[in-house]
Structure formats: structure tokens, C-alpha cells
PDB file of C-alpha atoms in Angstrom:
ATOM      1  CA  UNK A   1       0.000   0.000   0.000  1.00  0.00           C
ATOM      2  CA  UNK A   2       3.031   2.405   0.890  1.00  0.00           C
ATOM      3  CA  UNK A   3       4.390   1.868  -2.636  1.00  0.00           C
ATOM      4  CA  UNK A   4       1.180   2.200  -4.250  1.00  0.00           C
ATOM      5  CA  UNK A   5       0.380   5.678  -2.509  1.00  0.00           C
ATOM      6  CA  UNK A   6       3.869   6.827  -3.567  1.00  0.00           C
ATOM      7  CA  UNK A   7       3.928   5.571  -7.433  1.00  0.00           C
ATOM      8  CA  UNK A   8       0.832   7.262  -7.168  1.00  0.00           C
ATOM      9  CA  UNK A   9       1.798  10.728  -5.605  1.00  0.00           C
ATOM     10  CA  UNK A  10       4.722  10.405  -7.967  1.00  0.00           C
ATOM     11  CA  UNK A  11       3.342   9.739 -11.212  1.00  0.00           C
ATOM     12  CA  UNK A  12       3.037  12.342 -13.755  1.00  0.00           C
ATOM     13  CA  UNK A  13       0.410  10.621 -15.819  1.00  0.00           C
ATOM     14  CA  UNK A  14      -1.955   7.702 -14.663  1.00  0.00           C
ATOM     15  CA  UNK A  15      -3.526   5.633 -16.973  1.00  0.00           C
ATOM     16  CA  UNK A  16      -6.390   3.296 -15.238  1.00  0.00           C
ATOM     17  CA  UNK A  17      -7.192   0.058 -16.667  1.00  0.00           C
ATOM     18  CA  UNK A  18     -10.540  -1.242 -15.307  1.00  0.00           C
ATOM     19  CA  UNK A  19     -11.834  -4.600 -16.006  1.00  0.00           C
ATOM     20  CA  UNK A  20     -15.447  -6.463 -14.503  1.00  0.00           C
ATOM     21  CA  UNK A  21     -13.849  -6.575 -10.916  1.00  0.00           C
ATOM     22  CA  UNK A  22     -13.621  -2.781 -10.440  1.00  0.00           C
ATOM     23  CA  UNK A  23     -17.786  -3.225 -10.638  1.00  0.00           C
ATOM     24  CA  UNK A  24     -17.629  -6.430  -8.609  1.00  0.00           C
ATOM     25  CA  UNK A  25     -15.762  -4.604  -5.558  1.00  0.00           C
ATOM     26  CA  UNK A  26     -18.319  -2.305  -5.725  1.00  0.00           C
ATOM     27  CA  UNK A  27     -21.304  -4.468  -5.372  1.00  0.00           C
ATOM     28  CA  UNK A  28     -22.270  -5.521  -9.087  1.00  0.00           C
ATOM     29  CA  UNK A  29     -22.273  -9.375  -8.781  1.00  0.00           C
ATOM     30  CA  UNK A  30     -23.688 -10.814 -12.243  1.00  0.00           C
ATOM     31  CA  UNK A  31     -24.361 -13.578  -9.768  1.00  0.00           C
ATOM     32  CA  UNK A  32     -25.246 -14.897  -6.204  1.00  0.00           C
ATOM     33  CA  UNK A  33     -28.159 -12.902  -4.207  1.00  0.00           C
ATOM     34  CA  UNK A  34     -28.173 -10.042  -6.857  1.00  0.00           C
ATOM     35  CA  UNK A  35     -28.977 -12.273  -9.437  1.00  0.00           C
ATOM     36  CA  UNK A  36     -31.148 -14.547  -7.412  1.00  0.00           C
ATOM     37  CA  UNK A  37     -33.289 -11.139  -6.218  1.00  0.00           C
ATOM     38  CA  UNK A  38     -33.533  -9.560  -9.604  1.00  0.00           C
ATOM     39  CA  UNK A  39     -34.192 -12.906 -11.500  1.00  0.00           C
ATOM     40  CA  UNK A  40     -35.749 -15.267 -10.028  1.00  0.00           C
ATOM     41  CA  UNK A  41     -38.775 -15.838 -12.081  1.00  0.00           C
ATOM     42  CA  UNK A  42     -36.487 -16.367 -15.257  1.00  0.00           C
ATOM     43  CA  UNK A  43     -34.503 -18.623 -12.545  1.00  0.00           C
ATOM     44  CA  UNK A  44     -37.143 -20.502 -12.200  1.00  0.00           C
ATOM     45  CA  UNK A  45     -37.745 -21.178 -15.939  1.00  0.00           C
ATOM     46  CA  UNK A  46     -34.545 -21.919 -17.436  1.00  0.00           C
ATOM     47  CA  UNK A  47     -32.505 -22.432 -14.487  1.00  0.00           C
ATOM     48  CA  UNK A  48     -29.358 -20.623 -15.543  1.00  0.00           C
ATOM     49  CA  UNK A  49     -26.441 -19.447 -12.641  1.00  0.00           C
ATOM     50  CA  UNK A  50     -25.866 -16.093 -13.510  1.00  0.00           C
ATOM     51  CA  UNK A  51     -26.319 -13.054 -15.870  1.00  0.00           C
ATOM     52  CA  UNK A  52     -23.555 -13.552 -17.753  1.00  0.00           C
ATOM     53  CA  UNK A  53     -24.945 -17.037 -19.164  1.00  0.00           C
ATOM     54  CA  UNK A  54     -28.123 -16.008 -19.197  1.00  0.00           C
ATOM     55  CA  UNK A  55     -27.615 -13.312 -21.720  1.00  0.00           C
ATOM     56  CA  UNK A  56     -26.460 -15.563 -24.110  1.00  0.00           C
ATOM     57  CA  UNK A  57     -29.397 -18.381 -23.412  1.00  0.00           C
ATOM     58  CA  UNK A  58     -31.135 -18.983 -26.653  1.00  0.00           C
ATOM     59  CA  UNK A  59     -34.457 -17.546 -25.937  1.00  0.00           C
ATOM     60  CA  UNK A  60     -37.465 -19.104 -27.751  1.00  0.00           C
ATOM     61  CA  UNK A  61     -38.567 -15.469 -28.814  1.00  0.00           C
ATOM     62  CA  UNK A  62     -37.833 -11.980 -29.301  1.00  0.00           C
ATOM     63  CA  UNK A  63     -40.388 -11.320 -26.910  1.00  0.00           C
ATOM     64  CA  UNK A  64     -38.468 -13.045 -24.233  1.00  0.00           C
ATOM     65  CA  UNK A  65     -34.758 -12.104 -24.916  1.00  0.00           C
ATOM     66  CA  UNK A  66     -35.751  -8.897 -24.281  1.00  0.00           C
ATOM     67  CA  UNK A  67     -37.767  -9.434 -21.302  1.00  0.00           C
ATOM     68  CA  UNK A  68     -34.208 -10.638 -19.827  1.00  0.00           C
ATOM     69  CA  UNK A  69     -32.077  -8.387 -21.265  1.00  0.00           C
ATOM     70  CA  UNK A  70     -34.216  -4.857 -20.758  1.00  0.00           C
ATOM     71  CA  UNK A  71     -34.085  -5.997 -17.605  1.00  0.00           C
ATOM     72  CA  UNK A  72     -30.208  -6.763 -17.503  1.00  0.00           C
ATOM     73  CA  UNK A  73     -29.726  -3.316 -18.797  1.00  0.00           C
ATOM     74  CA  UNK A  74     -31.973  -1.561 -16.500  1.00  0.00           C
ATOM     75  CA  UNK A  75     -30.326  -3.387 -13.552  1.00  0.00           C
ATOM     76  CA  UNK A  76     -26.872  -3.158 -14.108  1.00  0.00           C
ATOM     77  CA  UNK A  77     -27.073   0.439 -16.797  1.00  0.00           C
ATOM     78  CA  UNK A  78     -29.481   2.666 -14.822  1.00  0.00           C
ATOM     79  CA  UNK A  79     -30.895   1.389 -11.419  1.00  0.00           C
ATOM     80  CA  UNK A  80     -27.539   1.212  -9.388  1.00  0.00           C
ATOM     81  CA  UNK A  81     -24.443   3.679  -9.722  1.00  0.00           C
ATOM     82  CA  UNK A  82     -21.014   2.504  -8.727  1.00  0.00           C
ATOM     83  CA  UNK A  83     -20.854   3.779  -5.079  1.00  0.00           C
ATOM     84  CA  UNK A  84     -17.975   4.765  -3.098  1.00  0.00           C
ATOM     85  CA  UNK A  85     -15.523   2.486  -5.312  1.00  0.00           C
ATOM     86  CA  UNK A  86     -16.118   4.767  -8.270  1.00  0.00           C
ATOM     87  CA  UNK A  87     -16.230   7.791  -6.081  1.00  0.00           C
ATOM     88  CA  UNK A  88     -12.790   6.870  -3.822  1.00  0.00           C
ATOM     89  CA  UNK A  89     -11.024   6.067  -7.571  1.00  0.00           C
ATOM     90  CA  UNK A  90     -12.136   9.770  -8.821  1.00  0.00           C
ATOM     91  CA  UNK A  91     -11.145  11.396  -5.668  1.00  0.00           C
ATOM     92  CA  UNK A  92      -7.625   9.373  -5.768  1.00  0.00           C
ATOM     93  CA  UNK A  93      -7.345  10.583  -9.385  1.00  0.00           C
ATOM     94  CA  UNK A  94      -8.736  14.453  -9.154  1.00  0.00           C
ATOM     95  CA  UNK A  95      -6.291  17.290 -10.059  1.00  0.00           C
ATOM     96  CA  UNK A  96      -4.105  14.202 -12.003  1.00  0.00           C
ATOM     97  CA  UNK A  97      -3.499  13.946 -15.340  1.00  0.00           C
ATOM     98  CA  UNK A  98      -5.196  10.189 -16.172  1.00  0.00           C
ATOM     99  CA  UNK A  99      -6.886   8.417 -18.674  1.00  0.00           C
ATOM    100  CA  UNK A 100      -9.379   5.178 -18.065  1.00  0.00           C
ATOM    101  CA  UNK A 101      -9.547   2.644 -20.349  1.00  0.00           C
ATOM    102  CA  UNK A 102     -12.471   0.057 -19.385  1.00  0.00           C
ATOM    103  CA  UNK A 103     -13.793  -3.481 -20.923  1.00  0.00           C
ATOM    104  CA  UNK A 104     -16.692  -2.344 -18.551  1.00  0.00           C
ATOM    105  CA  UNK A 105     -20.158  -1.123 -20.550  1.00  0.00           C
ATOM    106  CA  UNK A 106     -22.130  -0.284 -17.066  1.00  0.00           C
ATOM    107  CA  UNK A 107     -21.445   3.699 -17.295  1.00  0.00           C
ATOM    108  CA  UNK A 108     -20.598   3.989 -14.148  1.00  0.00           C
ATOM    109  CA  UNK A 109     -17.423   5.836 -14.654  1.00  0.00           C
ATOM    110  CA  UNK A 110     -19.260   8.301 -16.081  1.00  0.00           C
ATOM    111  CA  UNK A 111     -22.215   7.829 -13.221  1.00  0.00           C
ATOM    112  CA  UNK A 112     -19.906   8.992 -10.462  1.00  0.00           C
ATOM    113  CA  UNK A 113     -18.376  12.089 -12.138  1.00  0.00           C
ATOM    114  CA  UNK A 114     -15.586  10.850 -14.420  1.00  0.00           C
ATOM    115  CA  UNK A 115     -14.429  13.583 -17.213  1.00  0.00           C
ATOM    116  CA  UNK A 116     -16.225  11.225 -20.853  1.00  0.00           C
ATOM    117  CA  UNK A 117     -12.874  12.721 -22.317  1.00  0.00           C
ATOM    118  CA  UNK A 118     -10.817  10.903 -20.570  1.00  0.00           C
ATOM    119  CA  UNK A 119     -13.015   7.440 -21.217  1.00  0.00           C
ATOM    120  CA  UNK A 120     -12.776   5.091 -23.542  1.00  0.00           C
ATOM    121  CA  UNK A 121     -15.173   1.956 -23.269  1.00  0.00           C
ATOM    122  CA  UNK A 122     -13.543  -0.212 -25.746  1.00  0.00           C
ATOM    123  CA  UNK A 123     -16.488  -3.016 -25.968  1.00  0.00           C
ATOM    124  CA  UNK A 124     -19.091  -0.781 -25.584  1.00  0.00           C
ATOM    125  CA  UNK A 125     -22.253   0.550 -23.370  1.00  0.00           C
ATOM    126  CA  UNK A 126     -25.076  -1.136 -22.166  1.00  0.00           C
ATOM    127  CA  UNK A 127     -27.240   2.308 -22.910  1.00  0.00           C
ATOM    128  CA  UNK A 128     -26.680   1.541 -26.513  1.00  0.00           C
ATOM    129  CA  UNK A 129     -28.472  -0.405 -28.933  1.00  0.00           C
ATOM    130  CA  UNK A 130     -27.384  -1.055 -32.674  1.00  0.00           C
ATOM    131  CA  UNK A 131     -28.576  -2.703 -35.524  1.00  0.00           C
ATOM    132  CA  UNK A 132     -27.825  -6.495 -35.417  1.00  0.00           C
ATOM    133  CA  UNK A 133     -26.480  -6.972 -39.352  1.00  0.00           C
ATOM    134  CA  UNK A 134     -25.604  -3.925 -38.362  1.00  0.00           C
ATOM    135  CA  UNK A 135     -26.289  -1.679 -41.385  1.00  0.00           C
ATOM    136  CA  UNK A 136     -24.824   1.256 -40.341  1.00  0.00           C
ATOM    137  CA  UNK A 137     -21.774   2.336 -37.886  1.00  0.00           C
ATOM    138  CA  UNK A 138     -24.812   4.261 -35.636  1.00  0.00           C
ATOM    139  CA  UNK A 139     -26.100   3.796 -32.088  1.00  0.00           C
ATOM    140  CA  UNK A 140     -29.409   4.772 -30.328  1.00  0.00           C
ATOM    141  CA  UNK A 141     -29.776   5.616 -26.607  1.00  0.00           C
ATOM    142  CA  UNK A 142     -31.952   3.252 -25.010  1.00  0.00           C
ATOM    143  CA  UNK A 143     -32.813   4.398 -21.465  1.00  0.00           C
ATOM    144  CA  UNK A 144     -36.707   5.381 -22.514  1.00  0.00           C
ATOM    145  CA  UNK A 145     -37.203   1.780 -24.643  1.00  0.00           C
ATOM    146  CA  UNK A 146     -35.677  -0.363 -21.974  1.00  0.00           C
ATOM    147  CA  UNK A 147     -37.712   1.382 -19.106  1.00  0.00           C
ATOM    148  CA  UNK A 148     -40.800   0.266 -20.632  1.00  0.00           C
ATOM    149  CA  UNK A 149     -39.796  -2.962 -21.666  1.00  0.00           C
ATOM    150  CA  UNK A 150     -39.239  -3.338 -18.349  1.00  0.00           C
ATOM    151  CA  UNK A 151     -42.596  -2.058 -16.714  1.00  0.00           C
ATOM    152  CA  UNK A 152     -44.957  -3.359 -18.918  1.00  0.00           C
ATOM    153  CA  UNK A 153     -43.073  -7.198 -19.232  1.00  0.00           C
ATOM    154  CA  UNK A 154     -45.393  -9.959 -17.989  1.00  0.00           C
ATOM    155  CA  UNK A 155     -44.617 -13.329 -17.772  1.00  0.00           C
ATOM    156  CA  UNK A 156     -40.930 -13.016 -19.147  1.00  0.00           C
ATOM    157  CA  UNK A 157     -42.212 -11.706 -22.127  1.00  0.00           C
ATOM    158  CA  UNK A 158     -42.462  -7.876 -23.231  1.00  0.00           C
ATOM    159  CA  UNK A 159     -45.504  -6.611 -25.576  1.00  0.00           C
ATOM    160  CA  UNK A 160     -44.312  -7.699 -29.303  1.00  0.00           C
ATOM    161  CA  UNK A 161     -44.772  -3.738 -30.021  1.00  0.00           C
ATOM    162  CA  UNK A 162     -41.737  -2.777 -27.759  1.00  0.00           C
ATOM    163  CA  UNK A 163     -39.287  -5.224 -29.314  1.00  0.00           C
ATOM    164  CA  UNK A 164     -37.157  -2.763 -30.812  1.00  0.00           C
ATOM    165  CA  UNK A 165     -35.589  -2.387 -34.335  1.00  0.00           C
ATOM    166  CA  UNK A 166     -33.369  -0.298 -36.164  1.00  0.00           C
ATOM    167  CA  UNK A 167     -34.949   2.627 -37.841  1.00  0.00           C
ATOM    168  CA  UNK A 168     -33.144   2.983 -40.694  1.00  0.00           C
ATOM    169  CA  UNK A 169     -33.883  -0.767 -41.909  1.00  0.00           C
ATOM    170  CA  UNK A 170     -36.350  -2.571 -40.180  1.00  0.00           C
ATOM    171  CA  UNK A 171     -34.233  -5.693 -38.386  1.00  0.00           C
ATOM    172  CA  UNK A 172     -34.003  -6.755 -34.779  1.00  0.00           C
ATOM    173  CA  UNK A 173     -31.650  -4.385 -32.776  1.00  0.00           C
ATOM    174  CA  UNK A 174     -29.153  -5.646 -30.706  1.00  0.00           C
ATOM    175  CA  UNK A 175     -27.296  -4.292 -27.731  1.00  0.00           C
ATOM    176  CA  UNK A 176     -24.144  -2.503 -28.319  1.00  0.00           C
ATOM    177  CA  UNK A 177     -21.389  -5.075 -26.888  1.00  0.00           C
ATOM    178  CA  UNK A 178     -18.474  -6.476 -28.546  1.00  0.00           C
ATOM    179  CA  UNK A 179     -19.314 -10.307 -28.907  1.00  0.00           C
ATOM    180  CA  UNK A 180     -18.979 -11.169 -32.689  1.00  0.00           C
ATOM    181  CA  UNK A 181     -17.671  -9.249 -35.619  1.00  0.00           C
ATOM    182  CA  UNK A 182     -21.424  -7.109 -36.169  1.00  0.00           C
ATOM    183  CA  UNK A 183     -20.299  -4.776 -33.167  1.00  0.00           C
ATOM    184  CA  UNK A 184     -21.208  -0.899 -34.220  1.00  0.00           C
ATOM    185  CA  UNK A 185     -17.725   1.237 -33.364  1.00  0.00           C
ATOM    186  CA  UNK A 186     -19.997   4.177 -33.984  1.00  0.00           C
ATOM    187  CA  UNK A 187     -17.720   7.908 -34.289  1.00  0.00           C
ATOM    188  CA  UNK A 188     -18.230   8.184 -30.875  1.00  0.00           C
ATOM    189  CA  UNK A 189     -16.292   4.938 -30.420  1.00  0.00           C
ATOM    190  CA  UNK A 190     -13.746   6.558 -32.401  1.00  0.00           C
ATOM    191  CA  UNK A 191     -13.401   9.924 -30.592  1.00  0.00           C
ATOM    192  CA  UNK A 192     -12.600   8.036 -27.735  1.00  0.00           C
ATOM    193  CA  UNK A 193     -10.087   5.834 -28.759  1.00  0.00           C
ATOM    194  CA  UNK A 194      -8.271   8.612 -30.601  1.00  0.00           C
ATOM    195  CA  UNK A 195      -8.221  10.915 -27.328  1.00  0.00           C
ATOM    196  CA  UNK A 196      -6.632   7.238 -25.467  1.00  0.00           C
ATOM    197  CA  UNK A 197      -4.121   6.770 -28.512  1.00  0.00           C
ATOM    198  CA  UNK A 198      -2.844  10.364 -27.744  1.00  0.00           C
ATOM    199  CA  UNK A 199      -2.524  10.409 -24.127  1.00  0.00           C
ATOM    200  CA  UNK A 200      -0.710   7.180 -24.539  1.00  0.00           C
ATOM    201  CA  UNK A 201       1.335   9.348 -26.795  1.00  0.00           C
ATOM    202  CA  UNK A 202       2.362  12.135 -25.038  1.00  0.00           C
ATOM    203  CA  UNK A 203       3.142   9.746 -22.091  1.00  0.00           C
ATOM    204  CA  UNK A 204       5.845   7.263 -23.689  1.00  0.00           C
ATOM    205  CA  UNK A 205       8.579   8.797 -22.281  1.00  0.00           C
ATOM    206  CA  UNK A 206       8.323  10.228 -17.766  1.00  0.00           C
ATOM    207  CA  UNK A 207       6.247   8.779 -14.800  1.00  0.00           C
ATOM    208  CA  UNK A 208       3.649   6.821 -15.917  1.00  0.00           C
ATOM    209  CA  UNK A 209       1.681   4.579 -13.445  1.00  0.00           C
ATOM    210  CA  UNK A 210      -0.479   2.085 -15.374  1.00  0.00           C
ATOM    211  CA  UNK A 211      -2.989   1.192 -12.773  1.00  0.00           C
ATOM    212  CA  UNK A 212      -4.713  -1.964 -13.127  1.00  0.00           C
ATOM    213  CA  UNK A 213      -8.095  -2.868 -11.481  1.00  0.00           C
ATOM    214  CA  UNK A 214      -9.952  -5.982 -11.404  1.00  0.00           C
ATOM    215  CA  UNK A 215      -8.609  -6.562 -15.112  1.00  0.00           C
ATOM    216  CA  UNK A 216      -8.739 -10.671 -15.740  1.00  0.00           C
ATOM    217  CA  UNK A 217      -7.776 -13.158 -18.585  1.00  0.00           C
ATOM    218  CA  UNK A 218     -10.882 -12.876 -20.717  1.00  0.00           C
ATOM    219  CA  UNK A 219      -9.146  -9.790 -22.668  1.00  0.00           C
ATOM    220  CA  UNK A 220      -5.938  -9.452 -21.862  1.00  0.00           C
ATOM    221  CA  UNK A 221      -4.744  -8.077 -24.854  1.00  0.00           C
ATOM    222  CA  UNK A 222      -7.359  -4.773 -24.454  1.00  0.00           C
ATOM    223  CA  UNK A 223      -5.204  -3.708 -20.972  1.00  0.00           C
ATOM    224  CA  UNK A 224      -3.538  -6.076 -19.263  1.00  0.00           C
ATOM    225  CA  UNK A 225      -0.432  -7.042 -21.978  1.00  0.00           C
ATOM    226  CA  UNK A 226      -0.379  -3.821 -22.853  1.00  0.00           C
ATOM    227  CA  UNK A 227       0.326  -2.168 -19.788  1.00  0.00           C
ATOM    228  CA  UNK A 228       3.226  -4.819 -18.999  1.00  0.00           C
ATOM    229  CA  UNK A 229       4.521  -3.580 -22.682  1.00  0.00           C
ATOM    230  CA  UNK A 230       4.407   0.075 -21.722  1.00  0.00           C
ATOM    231  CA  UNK A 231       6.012  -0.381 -18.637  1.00  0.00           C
ATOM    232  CA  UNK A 232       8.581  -2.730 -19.992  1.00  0.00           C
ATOM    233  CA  UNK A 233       9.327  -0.395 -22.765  1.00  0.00           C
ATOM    234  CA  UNK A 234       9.523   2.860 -20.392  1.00  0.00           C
ATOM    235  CA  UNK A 235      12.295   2.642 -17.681  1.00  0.00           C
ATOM    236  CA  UNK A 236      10.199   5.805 -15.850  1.00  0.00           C
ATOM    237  CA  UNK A 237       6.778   3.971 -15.616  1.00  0.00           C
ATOM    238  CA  UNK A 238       5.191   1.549 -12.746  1.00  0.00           C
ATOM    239  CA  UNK A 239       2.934  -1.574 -13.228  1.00  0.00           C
ATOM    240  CA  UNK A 240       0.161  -1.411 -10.543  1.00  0.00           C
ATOM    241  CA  UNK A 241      -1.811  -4.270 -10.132  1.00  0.00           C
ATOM    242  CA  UNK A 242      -5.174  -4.785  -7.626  1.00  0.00           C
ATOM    243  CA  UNK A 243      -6.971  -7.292  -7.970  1.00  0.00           C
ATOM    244  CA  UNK A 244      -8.743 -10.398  -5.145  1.00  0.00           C
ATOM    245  CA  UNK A 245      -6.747 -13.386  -5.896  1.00  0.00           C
ATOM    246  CA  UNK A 246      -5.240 -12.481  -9.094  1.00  0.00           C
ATOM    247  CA  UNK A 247      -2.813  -9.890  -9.146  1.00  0.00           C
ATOM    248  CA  UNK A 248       0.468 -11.283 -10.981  1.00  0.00           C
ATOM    249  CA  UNK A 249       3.257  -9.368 -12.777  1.00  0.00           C
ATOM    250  CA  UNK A 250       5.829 -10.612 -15.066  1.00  0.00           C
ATOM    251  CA  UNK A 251       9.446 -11.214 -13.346  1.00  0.00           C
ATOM    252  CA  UNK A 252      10.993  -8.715 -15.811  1.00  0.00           C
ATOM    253  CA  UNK A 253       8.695  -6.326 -14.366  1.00  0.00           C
ATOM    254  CA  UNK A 254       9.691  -6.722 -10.687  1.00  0.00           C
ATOM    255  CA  UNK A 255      11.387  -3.684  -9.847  1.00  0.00           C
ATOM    256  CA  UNK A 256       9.089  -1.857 -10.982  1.00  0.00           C
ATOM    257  CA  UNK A 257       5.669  -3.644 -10.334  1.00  0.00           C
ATOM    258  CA  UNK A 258       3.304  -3.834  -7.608  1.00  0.00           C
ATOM    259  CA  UNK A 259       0.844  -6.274  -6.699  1.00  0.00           C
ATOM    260  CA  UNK A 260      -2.119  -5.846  -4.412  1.00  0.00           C
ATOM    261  CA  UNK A 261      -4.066  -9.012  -3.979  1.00  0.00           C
ATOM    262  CA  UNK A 262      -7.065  -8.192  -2.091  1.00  0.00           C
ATOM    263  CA  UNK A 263     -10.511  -6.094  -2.616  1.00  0.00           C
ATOM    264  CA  UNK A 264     -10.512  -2.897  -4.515  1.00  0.00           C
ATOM    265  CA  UNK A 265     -13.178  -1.447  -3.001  1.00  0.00           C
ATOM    266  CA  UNK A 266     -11.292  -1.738   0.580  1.00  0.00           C
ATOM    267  CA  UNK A 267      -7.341  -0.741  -1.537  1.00  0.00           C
ATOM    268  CA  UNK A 268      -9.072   2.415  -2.768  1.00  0.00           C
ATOM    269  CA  UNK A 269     -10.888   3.600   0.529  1.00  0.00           C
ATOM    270  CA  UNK A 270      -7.654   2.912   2.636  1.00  0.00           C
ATOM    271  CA  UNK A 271      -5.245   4.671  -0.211  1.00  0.00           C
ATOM    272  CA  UNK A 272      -7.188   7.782   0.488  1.00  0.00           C
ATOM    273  CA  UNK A 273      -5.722   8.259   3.853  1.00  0.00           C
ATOM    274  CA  UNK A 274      -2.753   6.315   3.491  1.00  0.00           C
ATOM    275  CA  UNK A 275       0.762   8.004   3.374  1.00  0.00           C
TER     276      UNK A 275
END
């Protein structure tokens, strides 16, 4: 903790590489009694464990799928924020220069106060939806559409009128997460990635800190490889790692590496008043 608060207080640049435990830590299980509270009819039914295999379950309708996954969205998009994890990570970070880069689509970066300039949510946002071929590179904000699918679903199944589609061609819309080769990257998308790519830039060279949190080995080539090639390749940076139970480095990162194994959520809220 003592080297993280000083790579920290040291760094001129921090770039923050969140992953699906960041949202854990602060309360976002996609399973156990969340799950079980939020889900239980659907439960019932098809007897899945958790959200994340439930979202791909091949529902017999479009009816439904989206009586699941409007209610996915609103659950894990718009009903809960991320708390003090989010919060204690912004205040740790305010007045620094930083960028985020996130696999996470629940917004709650954003939710707690984060700068969107300095965001980039590589696979995408559960507010979105997209056309499934898709035919264009566009997204549509879906807070209004998956409200109501939500309030007016009855027995797992929304009214066939609500089942949305895209408006410039007629066929099923999707939501906007990278899972097969049809995901939008919409100029938005772009933006963002551009703004990442030049903070990345102007940082090759000086103190970096890549900060790592909750990042594991589903995508480890969208932060975690990187960040050991930055550091590797920069003899001024630091490799931060927190994560419960998985925090490794690479041994020709050592020196210059740290490894927190244990919950974000209680890292963040102690680094506060740590010195």
C-alpha cells in the first residue's frame, strides 16, 4: 500500500485500466443474491447461474430475450451507480493527469463524475443499442425503450410492439457489446479511442503509473499485456496491479511492479488516507 500511494503521488500521468472486478468490488455481482433477487422468475424457468450465461441463453422469442435483457440493462445500466468504489477512484485521481480505459459497458465511470474525455469503453455501453447486421456504424440511446420494456413485461415476455428495431432498416436491434464481428464502433467509439491513442502518446517517455483494477484473462490483450509492454518499454513507468486473488506481474517487471491481492473497493478507501 506504501508503494502504491507513492507511485501514485509520484506519477506524472496515470492511466487506469478497469476490467469487470472494479464493478464487482463495488457491489455488481452478475451472480449470487443479486442475481437470485432480480431474477428469479427467469430462474425458475430456465434455471441458468448467472447473468452472464443467461444473456447468451437462446431464448425461444424476441419477446423473451428482451424481457431478460431490458431488464439486464436496466439493472446493471441505470438502477444502481457505482458507489464509493467509483467515487474513492475519482477522488484518488482528481487534479491528475489520467486516462481510463475500461472493458466495462455499465457507465458507471461516467455515473460517479468521471471527465467522458478521458473514457474510452472499448467493448461498448449497455445504454446503446445497434442494428444487429448492423447496417450502419450508428447507435441509439436506449434508457426510454428499456424502461418500458421493463414495466410493462409480464410473464418473461415484453408486448411484441416494444421489441425494438433499427430505424433505418427494419431488423431486430441488438445491444451494443463487442461479442462477434457485427459490433457498431460508432464515431463516438472513435473519438474516444483517438483521445486514449494520444494520451498514450504524449506519455511514452516520464512517470507513468499504469494502474490496473480488477482486469482478468478474458481480454488481456485490451489492458492487461499492454500495460506490462508500456512499462517494460519505459524505464520511468510503474505496473500497478489490484486485484482479489489475481494480481500477478511478469518477473521482468519486478522492480518496478506492484501487486495488491485483495478487494478494490477496501485498496481504494484505505489509499485515500494512506501516506
Amino acid at each position: 500500500m506504501a508503494e502504491l500511494r507513492a507511485a501514485l503521488e509520484r506519477a506524472g500521468a496515470v492511466v487506469v485500466g478497469a476490467g469487470a472486478g472494479l464493478s464487482a468490488s463495488a457491489g455488481h455481482a452478475y451472480s449470487g443474491p443479486r442475481f437470485e433477487t432480480h431474477f428469479a422468475d427467469f430462474i425458475a424457468k430456465y434455471h441458468y447461474r448467472d447473468m452472464y450465461s443467461a444473456g447468451f441463453w437462446p431464448y425461444p422469442t424476441p419477446e423473451e430475450y428482451w424481457a431478460y435483457w431490458s431488464r439486464h440493462i436496466w439493472l446493471n445500466r441505470y438502477a444502481e451507480d457505482g458507489g464509493a468504489v467509483y467515487g474513492d477512484l475519482l477522488e484518488l485521481l482528481r487534479g491528475r493527469d489520467y486516462f481510463v480505459l475500461t472493458t466495462n459497458v455499465d457507465h458507471c465511470f461516467q455515473r460517479a463524475g468521471f471527465d467522458k474525455s478521458r473514457l474510452f469503453y472499448t467493448q461498448g455501453d449497455y445504454g446503446l443499442f445497434q442494428c444487429s447486421l448492423p447496417c450502419r456504424q450508428t447507435t441509439y440511446d436506449n434508457e426510454k425503450a428499456v424502461r418500458r420494456m421493463v414495466a410493462e413485461q409480464e410473464n418473461l415476455r415484453v408486448p411484441t410492439a416494444l421489441v425494438p428495431r433499427c430505424p433505418a432498416c427494419g431488423r431486430p436491434m441488438t445491444v451494443n457489446l463487442r461479442c462477434d464481428d457485427a459490433f457498431v464502433q460508432d464515431p463516438g467509439w472513435y473519438a474516444a479511442r483517438r483521445r486514449y491513442t494520444d494520451f498514450l502518446h504524449s506519455h511514452d517517455a516520464g512517470s507513468v503509473l499504469y494502474l490496473e483494477l480488477g482486469v482478468g484473462y478474458n481480454t488481456p490483450a485490451i489492458i492487461k499485456y499492454p500495460f506490462w509492454r508500456r512499462t517494460l518499454a519505459n524505464p520511468d513507468a510503474v505496473y500497478a496491479c489490484v486485484n482479489l486473488e489475481q494480481a500477478p506481474a511478469p518477473k521482468e517487471l519486478a522492480p518496478r511492479a506492484i501487486s495488491v491481492d485483495g478487494d478494490i473497493a477496501r485498496v481504494l478507501s484505505a489509499l485515500k488516507t494512506f501516506s
